[in-house]
Short mmCIF file of C-alpha atoms in Angstrom, two decimals:
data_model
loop_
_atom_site.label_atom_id
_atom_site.label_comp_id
_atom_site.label_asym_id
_atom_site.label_seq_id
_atom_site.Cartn_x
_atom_site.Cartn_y
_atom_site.Cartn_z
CA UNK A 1 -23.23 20.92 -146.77
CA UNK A 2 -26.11 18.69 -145.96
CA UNK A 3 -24.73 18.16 -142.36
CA UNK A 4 -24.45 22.50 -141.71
CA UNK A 5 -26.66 24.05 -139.55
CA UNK A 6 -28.39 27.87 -139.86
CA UNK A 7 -27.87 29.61 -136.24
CA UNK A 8 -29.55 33.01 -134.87
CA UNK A 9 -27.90 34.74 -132.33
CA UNK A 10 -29.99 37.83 -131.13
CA UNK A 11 -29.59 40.23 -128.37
CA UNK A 12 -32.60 41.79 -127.72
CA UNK A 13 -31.15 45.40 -126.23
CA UNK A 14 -27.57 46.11 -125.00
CA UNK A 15 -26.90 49.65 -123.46
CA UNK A 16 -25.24 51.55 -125.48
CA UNK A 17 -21.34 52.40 -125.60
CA UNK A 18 -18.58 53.85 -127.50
CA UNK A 19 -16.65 50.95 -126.45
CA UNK A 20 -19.06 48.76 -128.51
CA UNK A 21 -17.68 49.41 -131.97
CA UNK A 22 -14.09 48.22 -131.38
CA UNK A 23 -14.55 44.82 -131.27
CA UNK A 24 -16.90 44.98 -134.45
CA UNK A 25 -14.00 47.23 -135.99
CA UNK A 26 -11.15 44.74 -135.18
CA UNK A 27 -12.89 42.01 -137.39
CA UNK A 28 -12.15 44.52 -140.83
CA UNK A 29 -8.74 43.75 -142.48
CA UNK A 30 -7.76 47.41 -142.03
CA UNK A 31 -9.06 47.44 -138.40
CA UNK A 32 -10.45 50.98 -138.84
CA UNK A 33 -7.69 52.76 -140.28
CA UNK A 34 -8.40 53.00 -143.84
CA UNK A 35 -10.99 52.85 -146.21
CA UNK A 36 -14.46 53.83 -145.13
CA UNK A 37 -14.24 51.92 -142.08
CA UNK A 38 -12.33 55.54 -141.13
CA UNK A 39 -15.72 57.01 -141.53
CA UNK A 40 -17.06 54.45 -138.24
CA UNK A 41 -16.97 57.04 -135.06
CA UNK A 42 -18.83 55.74 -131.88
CA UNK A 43 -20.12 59.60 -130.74
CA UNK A 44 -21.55 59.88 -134.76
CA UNK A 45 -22.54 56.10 -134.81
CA UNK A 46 -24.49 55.66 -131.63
CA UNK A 47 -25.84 59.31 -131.80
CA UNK A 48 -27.41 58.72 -135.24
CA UNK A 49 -31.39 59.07 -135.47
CA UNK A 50 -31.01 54.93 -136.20
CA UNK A 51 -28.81 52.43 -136.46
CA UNK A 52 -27.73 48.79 -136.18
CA UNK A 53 -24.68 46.39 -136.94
CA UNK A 54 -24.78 42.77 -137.74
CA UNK A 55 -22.32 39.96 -138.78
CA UNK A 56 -23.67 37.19 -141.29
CA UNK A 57 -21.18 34.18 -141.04
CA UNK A 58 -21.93 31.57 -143.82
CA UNK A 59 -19.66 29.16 -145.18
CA UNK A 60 -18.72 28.98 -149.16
CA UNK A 61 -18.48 25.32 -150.53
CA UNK A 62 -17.67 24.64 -154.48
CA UNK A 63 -20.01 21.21 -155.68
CA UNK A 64 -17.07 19.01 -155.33
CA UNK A 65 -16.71 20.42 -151.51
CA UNK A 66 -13.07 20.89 -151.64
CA UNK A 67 -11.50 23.88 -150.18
CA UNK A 68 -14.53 25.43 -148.47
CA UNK A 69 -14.46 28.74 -147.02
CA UNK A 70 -16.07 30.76 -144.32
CA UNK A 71 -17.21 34.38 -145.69
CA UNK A 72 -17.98 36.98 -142.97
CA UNK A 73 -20.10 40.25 -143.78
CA UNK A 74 -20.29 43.01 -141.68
CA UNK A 75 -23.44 45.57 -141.94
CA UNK A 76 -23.76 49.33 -140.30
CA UNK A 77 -26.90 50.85 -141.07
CA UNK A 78 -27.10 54.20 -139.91
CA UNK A 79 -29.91 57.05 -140.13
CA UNK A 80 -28.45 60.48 -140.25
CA UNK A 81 -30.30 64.13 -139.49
CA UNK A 82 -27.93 66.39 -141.51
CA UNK A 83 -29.35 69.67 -139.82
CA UNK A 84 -28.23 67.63 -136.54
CA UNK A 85 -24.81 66.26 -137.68
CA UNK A 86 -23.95 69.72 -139.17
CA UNK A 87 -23.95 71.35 -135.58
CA UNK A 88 -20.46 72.03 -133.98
CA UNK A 89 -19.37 70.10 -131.36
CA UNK A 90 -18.52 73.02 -129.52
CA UNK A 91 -22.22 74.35 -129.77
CA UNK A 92 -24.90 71.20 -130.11
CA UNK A 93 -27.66 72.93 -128.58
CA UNK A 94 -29.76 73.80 -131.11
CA UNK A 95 -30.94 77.23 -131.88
CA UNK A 96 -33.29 79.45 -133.69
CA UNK A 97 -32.12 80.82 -136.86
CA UNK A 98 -31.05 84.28 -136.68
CA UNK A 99 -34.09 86.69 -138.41
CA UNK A 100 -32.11 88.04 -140.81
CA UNK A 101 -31.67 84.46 -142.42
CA UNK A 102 -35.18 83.28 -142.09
CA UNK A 103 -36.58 82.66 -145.64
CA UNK A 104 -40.47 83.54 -145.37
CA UNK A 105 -43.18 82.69 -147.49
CA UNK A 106 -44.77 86.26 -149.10
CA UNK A 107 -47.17 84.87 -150.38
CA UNK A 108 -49.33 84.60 -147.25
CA UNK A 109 -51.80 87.07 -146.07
CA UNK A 110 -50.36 87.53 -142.78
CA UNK A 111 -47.02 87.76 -143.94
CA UNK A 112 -45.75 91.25 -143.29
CA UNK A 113 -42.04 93.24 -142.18
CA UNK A 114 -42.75 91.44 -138.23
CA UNK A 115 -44.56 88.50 -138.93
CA UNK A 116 -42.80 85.52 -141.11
CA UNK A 117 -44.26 82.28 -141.84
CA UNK A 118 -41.14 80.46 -142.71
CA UNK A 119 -41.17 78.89 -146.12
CA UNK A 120 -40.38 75.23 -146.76
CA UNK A 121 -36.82 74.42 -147.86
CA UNK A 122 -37.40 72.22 -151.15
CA UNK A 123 -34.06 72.28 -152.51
CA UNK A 124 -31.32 68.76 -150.61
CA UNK A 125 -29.14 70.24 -147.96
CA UNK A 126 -25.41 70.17 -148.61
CA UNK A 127 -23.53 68.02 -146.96
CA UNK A 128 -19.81 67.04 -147.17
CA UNK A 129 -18.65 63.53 -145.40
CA UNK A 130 -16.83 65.99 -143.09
CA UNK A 131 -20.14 67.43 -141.60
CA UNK A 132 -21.96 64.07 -141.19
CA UNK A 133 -19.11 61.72 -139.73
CA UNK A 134 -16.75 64.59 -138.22
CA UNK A 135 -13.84 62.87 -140.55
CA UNK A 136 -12.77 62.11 -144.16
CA UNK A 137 -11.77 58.56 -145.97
CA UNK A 138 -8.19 58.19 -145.30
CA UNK A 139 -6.57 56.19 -148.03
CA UNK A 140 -7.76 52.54 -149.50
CA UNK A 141 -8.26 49.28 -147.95
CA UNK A 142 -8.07 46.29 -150.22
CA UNK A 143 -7.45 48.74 -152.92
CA UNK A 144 -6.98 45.87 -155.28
CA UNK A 145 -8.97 42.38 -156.09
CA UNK A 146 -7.40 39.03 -156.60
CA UNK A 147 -6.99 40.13 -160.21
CA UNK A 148 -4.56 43.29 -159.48
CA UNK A 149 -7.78 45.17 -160.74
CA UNK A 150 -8.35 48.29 -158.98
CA UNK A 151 -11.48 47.80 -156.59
CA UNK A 152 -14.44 50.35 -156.22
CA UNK A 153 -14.67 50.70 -152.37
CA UNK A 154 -17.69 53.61 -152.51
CA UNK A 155 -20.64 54.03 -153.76
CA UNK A 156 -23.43 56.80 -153.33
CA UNK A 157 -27.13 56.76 -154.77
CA UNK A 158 -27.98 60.10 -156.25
CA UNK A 159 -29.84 61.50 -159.19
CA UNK A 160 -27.62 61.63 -162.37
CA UNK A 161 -28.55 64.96 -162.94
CA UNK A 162 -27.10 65.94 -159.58
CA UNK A 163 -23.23 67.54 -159.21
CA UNK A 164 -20.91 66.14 -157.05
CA UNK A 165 -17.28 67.47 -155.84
CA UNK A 166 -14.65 65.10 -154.81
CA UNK A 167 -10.82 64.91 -153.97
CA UNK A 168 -8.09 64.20 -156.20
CA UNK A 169 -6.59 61.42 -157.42
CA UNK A 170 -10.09 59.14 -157.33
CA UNK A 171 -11.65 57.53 -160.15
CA UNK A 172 -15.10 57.95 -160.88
CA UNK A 173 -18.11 55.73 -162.77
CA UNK A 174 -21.45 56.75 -163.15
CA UNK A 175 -24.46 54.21 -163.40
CA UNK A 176 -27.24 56.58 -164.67
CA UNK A 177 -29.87 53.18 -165.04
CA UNK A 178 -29.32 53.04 -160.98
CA UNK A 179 -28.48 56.24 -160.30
CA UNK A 180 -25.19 55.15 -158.78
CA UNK A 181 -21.92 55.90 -158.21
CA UNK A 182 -18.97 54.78 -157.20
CA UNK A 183 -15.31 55.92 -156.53
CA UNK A 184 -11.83 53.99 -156.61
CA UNK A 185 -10.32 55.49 -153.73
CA UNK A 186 -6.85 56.51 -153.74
CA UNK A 187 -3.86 54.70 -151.53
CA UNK A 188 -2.93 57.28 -149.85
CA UNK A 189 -4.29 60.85 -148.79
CA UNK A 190 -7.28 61.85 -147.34
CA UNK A 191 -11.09 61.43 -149.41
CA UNK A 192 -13.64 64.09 -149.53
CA UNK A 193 -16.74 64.31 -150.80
CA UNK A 194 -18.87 67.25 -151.33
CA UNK A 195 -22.69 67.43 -152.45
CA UNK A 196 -23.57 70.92 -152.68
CA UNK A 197 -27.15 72.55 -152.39
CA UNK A 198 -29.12 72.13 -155.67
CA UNK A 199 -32.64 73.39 -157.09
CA UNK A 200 -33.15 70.35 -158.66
CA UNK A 201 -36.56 68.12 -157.53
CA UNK A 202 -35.63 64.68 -158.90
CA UNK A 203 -34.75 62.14 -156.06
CA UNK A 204 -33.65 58.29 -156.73
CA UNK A 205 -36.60 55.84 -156.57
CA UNK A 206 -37.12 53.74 -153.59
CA UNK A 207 -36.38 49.73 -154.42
CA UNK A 208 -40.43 47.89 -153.13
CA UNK A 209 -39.32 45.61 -151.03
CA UNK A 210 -40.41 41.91 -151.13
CA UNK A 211 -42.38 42.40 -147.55
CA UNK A 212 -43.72 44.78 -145.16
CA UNK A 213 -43.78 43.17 -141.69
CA UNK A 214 -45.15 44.92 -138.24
CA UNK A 215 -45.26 42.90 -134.94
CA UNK A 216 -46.85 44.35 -131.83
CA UNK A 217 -48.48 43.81 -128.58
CA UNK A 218 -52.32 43.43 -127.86
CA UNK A 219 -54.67 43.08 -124.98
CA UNK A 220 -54.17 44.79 -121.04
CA UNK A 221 -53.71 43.50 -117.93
CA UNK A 222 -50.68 41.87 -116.15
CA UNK A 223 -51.73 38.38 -116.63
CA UNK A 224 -52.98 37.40 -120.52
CA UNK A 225 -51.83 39.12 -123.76
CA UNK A 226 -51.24 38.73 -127.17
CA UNK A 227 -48.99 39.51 -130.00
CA UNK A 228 -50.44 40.23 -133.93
CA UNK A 229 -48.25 40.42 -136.96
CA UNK A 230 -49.22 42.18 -140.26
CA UNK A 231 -47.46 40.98 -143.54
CA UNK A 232 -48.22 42.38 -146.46
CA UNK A 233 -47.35 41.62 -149.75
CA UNK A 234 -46.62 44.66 -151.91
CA UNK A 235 -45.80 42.58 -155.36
CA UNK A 236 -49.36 42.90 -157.48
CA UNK A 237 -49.21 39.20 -159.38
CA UNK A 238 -46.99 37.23 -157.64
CA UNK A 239 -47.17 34.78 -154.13
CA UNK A 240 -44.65 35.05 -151.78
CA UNK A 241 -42.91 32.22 -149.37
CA UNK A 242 -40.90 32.76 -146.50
CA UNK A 243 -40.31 31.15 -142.93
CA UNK A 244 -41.10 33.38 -139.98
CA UNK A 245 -39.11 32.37 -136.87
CA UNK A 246 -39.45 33.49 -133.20
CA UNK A 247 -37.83 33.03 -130.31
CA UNK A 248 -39.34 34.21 -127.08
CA UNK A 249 -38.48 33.98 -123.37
CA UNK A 250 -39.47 31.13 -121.37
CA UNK A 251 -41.65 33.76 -118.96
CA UNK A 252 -43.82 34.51 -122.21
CA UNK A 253 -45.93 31.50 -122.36
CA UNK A 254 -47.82 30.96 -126.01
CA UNK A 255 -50.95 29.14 -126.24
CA UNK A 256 -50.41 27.35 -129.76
CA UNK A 257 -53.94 26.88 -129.90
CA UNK A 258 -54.36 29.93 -130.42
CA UNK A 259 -51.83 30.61 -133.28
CA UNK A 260 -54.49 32.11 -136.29
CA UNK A 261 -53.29 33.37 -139.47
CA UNK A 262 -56.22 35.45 -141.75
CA UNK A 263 -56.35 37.92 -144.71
CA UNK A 264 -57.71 41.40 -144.01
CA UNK A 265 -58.03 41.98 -147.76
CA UNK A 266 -60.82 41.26 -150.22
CA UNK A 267 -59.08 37.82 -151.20
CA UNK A 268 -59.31 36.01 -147.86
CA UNK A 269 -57.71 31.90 -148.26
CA UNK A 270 -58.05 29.63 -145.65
CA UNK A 271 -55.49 29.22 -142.71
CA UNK A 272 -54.03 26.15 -143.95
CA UNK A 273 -53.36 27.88 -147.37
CA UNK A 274 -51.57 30.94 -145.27
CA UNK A 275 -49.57 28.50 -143.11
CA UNK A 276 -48.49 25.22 -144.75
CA UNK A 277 -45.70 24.04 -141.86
CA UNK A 278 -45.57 24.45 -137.96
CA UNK A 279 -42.68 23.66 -135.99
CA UNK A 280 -42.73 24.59 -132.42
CA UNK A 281 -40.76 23.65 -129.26
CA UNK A 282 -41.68 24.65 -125.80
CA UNK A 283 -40.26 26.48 -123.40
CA UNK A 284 -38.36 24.80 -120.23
CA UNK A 285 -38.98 27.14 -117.42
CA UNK A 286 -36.06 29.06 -116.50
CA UNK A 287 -33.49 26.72 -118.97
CA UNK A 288 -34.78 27.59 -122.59
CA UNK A 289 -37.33 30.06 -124.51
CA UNK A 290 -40.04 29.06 -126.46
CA UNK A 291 -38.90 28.40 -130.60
CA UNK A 292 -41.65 28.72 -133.57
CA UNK A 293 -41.05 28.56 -137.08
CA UNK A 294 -43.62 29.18 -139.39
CA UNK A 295 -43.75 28.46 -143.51
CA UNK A 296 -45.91 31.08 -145.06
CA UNK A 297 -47.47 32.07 -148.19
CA UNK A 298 -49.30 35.48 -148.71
CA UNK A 299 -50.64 35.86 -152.23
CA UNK A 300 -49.96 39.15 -154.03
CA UNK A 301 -51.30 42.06 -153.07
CA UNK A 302 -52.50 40.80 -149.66
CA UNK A 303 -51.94 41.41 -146.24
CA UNK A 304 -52.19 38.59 -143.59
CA UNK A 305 -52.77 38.74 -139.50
CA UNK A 306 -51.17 35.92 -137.63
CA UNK A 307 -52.17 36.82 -133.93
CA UNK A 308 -51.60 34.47 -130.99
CA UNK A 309 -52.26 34.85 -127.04
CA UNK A 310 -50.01 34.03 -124.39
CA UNK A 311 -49.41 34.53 -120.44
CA UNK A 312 -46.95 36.25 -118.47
CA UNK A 313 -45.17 34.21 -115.94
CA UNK A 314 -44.36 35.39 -112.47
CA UNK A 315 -40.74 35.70 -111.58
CA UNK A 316 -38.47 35.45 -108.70
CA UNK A 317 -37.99 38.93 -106.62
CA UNK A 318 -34.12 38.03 -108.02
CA UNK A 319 -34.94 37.90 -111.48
CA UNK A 320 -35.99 41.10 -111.93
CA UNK A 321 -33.39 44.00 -113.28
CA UNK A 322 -32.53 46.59 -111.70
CA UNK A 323 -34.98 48.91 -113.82
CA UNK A 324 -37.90 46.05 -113.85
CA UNK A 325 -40.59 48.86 -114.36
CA UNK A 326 -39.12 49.51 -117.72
CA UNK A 327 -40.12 45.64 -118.96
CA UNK A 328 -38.47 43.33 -120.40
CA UNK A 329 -37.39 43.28 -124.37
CA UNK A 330 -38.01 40.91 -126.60
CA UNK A 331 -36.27 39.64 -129.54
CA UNK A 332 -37.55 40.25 -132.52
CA UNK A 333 -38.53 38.12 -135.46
CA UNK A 334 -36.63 36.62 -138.32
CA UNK A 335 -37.96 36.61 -141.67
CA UNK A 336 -36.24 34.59 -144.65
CA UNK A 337 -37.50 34.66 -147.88
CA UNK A 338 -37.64 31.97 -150.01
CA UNK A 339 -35.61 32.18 -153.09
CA UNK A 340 -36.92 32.69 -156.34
CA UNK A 341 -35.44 32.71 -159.38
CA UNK A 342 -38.48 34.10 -161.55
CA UNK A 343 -39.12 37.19 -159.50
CA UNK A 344 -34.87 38.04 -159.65
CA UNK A 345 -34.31 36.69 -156.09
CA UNK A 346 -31.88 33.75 -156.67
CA UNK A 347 -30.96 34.01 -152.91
CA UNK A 348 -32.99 34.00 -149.24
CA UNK A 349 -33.16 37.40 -148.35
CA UNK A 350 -33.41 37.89 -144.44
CA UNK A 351 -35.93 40.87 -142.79
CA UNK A 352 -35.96 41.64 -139.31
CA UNK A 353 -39.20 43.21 -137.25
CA UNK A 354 -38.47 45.73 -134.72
CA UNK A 355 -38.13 44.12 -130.87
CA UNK A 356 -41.00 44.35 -128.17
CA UNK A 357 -41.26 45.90 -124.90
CA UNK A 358 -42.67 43.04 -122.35
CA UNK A 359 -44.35 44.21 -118.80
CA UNK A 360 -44.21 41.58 -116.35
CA UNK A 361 -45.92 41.55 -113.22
CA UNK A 362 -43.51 43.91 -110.82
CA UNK A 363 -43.73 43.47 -106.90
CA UNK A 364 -43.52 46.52 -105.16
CA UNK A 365 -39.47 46.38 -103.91
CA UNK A 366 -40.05 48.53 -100.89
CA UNK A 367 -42.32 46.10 -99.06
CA UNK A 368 -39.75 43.44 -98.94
CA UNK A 369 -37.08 46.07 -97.78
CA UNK A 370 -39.51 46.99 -94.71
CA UNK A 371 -40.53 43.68 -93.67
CA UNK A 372 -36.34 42.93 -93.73
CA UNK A 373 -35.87 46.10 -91.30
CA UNK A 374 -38.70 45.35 -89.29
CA UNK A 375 -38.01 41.15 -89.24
CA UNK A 376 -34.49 42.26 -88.27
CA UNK A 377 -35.23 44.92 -85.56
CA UNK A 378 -37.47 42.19 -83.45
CA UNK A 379 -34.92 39.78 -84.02
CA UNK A 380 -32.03 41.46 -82.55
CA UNK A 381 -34.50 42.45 -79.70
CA UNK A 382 -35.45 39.11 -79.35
CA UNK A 383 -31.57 37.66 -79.47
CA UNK A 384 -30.57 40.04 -77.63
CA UNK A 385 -32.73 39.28 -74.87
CA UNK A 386 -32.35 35.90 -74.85
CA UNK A 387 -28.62 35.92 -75.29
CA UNK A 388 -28.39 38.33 -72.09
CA UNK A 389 -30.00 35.78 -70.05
CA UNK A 390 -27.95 32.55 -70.95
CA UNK A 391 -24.13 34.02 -70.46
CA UNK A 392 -25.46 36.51 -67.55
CA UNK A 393 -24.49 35.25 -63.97
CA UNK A 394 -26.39 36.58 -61.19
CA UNK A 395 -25.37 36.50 -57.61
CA UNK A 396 -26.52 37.98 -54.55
CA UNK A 397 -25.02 41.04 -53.60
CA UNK A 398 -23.19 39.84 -50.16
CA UNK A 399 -21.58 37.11 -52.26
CA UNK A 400 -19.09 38.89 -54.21
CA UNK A 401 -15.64 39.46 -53.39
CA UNK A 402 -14.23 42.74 -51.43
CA UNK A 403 -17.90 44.22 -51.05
CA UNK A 404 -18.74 44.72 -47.34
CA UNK A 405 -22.28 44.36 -47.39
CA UNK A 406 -22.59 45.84 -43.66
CA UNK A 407 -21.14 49.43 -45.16
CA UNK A 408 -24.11 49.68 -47.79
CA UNK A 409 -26.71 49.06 -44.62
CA UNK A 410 -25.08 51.64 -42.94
CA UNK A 411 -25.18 54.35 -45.63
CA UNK A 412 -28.43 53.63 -46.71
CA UNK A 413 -29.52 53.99 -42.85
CA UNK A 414 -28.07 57.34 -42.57
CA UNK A 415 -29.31 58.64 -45.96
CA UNK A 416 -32.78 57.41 -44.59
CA UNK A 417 -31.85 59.16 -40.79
CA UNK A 418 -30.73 62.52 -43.19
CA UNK A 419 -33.80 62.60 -44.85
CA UNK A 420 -36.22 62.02 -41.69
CA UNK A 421 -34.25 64.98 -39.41
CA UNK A 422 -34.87 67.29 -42.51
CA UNK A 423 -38.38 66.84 -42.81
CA UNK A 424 -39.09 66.70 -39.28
CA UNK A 425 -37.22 69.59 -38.72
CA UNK A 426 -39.41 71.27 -41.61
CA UNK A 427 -42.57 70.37 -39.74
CA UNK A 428 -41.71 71.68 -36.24
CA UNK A 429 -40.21 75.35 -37.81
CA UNK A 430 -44.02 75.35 -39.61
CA UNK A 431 -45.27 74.60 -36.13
CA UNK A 432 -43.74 77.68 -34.08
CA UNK A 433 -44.26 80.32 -37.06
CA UNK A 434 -48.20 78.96 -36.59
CA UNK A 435 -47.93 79.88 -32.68
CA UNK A 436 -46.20 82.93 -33.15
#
């Protein structure tokens, strides 16, 4: 174990596709045709309000390390609006609700037979899995452990109090401490569940979680910026540890120096309190981004500002994407906390912040297309020209072969003789109509 190594892959943004959840779907054991992995559609996944996958790839070693293992866990987190998913696919434009089915508030003073003020829906929405991923479960993948025992392979957070319809031939436990739970799916058949509209106001508790983090961009300009995180500490008596990693691209330039960490709360401890290791390698222009990792405390019920500048390298005309007005992303920061076993957190837990929009310096791409036209236009002239002039043989005109030169001389002459009779012979009629 002592010779492993922890590796990050990120990719900053990827356009998104349909095509991008097969390969992510081929890893399961059912590949995507039972078990809730049914529920994965690319049109519901990707058109979700938010979402993300990831793959954590870690390896499993007893003390002895004998017979280690490599355990792979795949994560879709998805954001649903239910009004939204609800809409037919035949019809996803949304509308306004018909007048007859407008609920309105009476008890305003405006409120009369042609004016409603509509009145805010407090009961949950229904929703069946049909309505919010266009499918049901179909049967049970991995129905059974290692033991032969039956394995849970659902489970829903919702009030106790709360009714819930479901399909045949699945088995049901309730956790009323967590408001969970979860359903032994059956091997065959399709899996429905149904959570129909109630009156009832109690909702399941959020979980705190062990850290609020917010990264952003500061300062203007195309040259100089700046980038300020805010951590914040929700837990009232107890100090938390964690390492906060970054990777950024080598044309975003850090100035170490600059690196500050401070508390904006009443309790303010020195830097080297905040921060108690630095490690930090340096870009290599066009090779390798810039890598800092950061081991930092925040004591309870605290919030800390680590801010530090940097500059914005100028790139190649090449370098830049096709849409290089829209910047350039950057990944976005890793946060592993520390285990702990007193606060229940006998394992690092791993938070993400959301990824930044970079604006580089952008040439204008037109100027380099006009010099190229015009650069090109006096060069052909100029070649053109030139080239004329070296292969082109000039002779005389009596020197060439079968050309009488005495026969041009001659027609020339009379041309000349034609055109001397005719106005002569213009001047002398002029003459005798003067006389006359």
């Amino acid at each position: 174990m002592s010779k492993l190594h922890l590796i990050h892959g990120t990719l900053p943004r990827e356009v998104v596709c349909t095509e991008n959840l097969t390969p992510f779907l081929k890893l399961l054991p059912c590949k995507g045709k039972a078990g809730i992995s049914t529920l994965l559609d690319g049109h519901k996944l990707f058109d979700a309000s938010w979402q993300t996958m990831s793959i954590d790839v870690r390896p499993l070693c007893p003390e002895d390390a004998s017979g280690c293992i490599v355990e792979m866990e795949q994560t879709v987190n998805m954001v649903l609006d239910i009004e939204r998913s609800k809409r037919p696919h035949d019809n996803p434009i949304p509308r306004p609700v018909p007048t007859e089915e407008l609920i309105c508030d009476t008890s305003k003073p405006y409120s009369s037979s042609d004016a409603c003020y509509p009145l805010d829906i407090l009961s949950a929405q229904s929703w069946t899995l049909s309505d919010l991923f266009g499918r049901r479960i179909k049967g049970s993948c991995l129905a059974t452990n290692i033991l032969g025992q039956p394995t849970e392979s659902l489970c829903i957070k919702v009030p106790h109090k709360h009714r819930i319809d479901t399909s045949d031939g699945s088995i049901e436990r309730i956790d009323s401490l967590n408001n969970e739970r979860c359903y032994v799916l059956p091997s065959t058949g399709l899996f429905e569940i149904t959570l129909p509209q109630q009156d009832s106001q109690a909702v399941v508790p959020r979980p705190i979680p062990p850290l609020y983090a917010s990264r952003s961009f500061t300062g203007h300009g195309q040259e100089r910026g700046g980038v300020q995180t805010l951590l914040t500490n929700p837990s009232p008596d107890a100090t938390i540890s964690f390492v906060y990693f970054e990777t950024l691209p080598w044309f975003m330039k850090p100035y170490i120096h600059t690196l500050k960490a401070q508390s904006i709360t009443s309790f303010s401890p020195s830097q080297e309190d905040i921060i108690t290791s630095i490690y930090y390698r340096p870009a290599l222009d066009r090779e390798r981004g810039t890598q800092m990792e950061l081991q930092i405390t925040v004591p309870p019920a605290s919030t800390v500002r680590l801010t530090y500048d940097f500059e914005k390298a100028i790139l190649r005309y090449t370098e830049y994407p096709p849409d290089a007005n829209r910047g350039f992303d950057v990944a976005p920061a890793i946060i592993r906390i520390l285990p702990d076993p007193s606060r229940q957190r006998p394992e690092a837990e791993y938070l993400r912040t959301t990824s930044l929009l970079l604006s580089l310096p952008t040439p204008d791409f037109s100027m380099p297309y006009n010099v190229i036209i015009l650069t090109s236009t006096v060069m052909a002239l100029a070649f053109g020209s030139m080239y004329n002039l070296l292969i082109r043989r000039f002779v005389g005109a009596d020197e060439m072969e079968g050309y009488d030169f005495g026969k041009v001389k001659a027609r020339i002459r009379g041309r000349l003789a034609g055109l001397r009779d005719r106005w002569f012979g213009r001047a002398r009629h002029r003459d005798s109509e003067k006389k006359t």
